[in-house]
Short mmCIF file of C-alpha atoms in Angstrom, two decimals:
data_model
loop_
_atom_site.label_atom_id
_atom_site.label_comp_id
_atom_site.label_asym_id
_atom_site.label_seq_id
_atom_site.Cartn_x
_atom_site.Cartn_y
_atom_site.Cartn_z
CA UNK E 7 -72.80 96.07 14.45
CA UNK E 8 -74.10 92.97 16.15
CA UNK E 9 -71.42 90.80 17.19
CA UNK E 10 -70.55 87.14 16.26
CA UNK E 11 -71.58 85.68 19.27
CA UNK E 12 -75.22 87.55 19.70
CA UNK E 13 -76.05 85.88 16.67
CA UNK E 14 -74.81 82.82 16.86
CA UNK E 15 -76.79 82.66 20.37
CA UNK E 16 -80.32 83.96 17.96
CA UNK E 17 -79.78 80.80 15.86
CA UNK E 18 -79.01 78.73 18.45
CA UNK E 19 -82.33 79.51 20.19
CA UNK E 20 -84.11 79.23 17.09
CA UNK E 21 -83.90 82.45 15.05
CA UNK E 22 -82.54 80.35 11.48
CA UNK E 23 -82.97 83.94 9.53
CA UNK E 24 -80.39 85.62 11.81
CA UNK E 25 -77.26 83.42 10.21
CA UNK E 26 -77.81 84.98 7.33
CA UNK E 27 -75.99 88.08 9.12
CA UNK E 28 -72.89 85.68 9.51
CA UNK E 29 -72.90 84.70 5.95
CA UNK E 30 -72.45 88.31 4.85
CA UNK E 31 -70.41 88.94 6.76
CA UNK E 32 -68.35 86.15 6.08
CA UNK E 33 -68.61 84.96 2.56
CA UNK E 34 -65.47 86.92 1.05
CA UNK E 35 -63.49 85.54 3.55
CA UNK E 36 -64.96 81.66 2.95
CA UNK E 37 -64.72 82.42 -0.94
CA UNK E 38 -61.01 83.69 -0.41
CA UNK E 39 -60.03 80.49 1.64
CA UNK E 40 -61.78 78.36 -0.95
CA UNK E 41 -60.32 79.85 -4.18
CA UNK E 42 -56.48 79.05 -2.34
CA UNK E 43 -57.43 75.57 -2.76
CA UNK E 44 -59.58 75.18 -5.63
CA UNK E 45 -59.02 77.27 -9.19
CA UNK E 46 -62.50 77.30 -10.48
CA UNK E 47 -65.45 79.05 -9.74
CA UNK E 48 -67.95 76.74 -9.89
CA UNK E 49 -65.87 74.39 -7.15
CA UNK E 50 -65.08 77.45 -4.96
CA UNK E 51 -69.20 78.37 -5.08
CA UNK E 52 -69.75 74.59 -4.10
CA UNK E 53 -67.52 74.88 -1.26
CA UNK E 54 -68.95 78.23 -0.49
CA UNK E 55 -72.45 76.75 -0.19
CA UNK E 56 -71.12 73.58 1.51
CA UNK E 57 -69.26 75.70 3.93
CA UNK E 58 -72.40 77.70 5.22
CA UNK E 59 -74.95 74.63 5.13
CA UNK E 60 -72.16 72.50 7.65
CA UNK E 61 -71.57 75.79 9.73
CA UNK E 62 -75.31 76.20 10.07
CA UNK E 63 -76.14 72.52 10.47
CA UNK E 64 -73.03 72.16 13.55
CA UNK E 65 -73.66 75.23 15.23
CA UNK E 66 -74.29 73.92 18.20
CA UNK E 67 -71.33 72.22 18.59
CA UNK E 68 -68.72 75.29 18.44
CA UNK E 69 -67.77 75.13 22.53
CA UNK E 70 -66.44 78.69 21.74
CA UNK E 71 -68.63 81.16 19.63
CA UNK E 72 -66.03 83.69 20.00
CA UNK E 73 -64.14 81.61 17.70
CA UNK E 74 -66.61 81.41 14.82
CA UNK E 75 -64.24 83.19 12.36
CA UNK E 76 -61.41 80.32 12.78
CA UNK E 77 -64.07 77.63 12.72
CA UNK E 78 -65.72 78.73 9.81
CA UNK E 79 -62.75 78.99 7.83
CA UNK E 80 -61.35 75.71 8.99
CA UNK E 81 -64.15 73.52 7.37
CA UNK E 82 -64.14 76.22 4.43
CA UNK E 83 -60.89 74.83 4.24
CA UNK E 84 -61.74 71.15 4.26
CA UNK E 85 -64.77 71.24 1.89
CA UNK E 86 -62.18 72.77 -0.37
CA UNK E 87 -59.39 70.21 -0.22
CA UNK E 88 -62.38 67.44 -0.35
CA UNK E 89 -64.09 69.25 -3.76
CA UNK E 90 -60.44 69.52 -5.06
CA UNK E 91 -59.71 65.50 -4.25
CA UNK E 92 -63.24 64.07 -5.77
CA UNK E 93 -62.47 66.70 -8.95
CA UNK E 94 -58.39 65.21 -9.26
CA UNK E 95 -60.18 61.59 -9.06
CA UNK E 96 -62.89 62.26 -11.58
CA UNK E 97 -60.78 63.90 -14.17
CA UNK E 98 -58.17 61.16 -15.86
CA UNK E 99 -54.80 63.09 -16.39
CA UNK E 100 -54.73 62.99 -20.00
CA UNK E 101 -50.30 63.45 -21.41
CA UNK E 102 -52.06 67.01 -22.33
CA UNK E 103 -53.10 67.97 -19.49
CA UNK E 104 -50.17 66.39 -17.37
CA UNK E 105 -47.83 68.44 -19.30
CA UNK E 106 -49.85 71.72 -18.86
CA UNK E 107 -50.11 71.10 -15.03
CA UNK E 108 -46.17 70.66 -15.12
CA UNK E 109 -45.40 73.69 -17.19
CA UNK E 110 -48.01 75.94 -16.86
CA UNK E 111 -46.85 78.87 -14.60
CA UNK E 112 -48.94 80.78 -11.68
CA UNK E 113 -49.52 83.71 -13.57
CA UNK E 114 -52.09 84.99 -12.04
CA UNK E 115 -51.26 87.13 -8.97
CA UNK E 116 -54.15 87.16 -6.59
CA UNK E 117 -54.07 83.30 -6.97
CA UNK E 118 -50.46 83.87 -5.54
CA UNK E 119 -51.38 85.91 -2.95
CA UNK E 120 -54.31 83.84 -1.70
CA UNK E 121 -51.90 80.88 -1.46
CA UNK E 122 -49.33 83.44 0.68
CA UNK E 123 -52.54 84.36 3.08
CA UNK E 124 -53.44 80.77 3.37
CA UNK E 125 -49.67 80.27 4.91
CA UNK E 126 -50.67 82.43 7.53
CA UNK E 127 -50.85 81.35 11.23
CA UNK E 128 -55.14 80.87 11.45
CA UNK E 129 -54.87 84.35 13.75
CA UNK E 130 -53.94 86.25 11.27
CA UNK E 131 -55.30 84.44 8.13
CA UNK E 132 -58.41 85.61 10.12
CA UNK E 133 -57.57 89.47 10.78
CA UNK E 134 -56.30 89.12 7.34
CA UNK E 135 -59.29 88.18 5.30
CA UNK E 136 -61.73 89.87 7.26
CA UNK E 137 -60.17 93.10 7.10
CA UNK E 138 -58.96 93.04 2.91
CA UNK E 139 -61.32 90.14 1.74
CA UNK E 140 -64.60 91.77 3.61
CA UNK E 141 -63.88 94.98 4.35
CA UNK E 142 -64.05 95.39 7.86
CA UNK E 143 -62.29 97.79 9.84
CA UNK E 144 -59.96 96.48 12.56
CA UNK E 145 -62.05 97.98 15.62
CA UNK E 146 -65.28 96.18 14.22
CA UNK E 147 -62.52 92.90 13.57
CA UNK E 148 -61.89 93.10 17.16
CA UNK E 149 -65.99 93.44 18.56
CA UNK E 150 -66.68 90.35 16.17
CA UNK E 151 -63.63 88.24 17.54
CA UNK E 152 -63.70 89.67 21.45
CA UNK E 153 -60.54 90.84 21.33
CA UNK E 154 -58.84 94.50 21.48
CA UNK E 155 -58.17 96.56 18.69
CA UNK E 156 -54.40 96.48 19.46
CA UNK E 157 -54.24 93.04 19.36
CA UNK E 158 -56.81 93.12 15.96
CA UNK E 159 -53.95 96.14 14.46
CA UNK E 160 -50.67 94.16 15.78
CA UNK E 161 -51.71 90.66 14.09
CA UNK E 162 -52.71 92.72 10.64
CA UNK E 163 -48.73 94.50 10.79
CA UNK E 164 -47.78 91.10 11.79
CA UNK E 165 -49.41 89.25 8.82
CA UNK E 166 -48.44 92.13 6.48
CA UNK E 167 -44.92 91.73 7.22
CA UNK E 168 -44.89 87.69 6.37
CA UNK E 169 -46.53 88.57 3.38
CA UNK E 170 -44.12 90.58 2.17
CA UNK E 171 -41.63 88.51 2.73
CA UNK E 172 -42.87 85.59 1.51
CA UNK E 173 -44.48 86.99 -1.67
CA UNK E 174 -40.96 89.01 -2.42
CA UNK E 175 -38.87 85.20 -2.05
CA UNK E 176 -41.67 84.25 -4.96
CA UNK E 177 -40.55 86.61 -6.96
CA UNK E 178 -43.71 88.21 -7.82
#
């Protein structure tokens, strides 16, 4: 598997076809960090594409390619909040709908956990995501993000353990 930073240095020299690579291999991850923010599809799929399209557009300006995972999530992260604020101020808060926002419980698990993984220090939100949301195994986690697999398998027990805590105090 080619690694995060070989292709980021193909785009950057002019190859725009090779990003593609880092959008499969990153859009469960993106659409994870999106749909902990936003609870619709259509929004998360607009911060999805927003994501990729500012990723691709500020390449250049990520001083550490090594760190593409973090990055990437980080403005998945802000498109998301920004989607969620224009959506709040475009939709009047109607007694109905203020009373359903106030008494409508999270019922809907993966929603829960989502939140609990967004908690996450951003080292572990990353293992985290990658390895459940994408699929990857934690010795191809570590080639993407430079690191050794140790460190990849340590962060993953690490982040497992939070979870677990923090999803038991919810009372799932």
């Amino acid at each position: 598997m080619e690694s995060d930073v070989s292709i980021i240095q193909q785009v950057l020299k002019g190859d725009a076809d090779a990003f593609e690579g880092l959008v499969r291999r990153y859009e469960r991850s993106v659409r994870g960090k999106a749909a902990s923010v936003l609870h619709n599809s259509t929004l998360v799929d607009e911060a999805v594409q927003q994501t990729f399209v500012t990723a691709f557009e500020h390449l250049g300006s990520l001083r550490k390619p090594g760190a593409f995972p973090g990055w990437l999530l980080q403005i998945a992260y802000r498109h998301a909040l920004s989607i969620a604020k224009l959506e709040r101020r475009s939709t009047p808060l109607t007694e109905d709908r203020q009373s359903a926002l106030i008494t409508e419980p999270m019922s809907d698990r993966k929603q829960i956990l989502l939140e609990a993984v967004s908690r996450l220090p951003k080292h572990e939100q990353i293992v985290v995501m990658t390895h459940y949301f994408d699929g990857y195994s934690t010795s191809e986690i570590a080639h993407m993000l430079g690191h050794p697999v140790g460190t990849v398998t340590k962060r993953l027990q690490r982040a497992r353990t939070r979870l677990r805590k923090r999803l038991r105090s919810d009372d799932l």
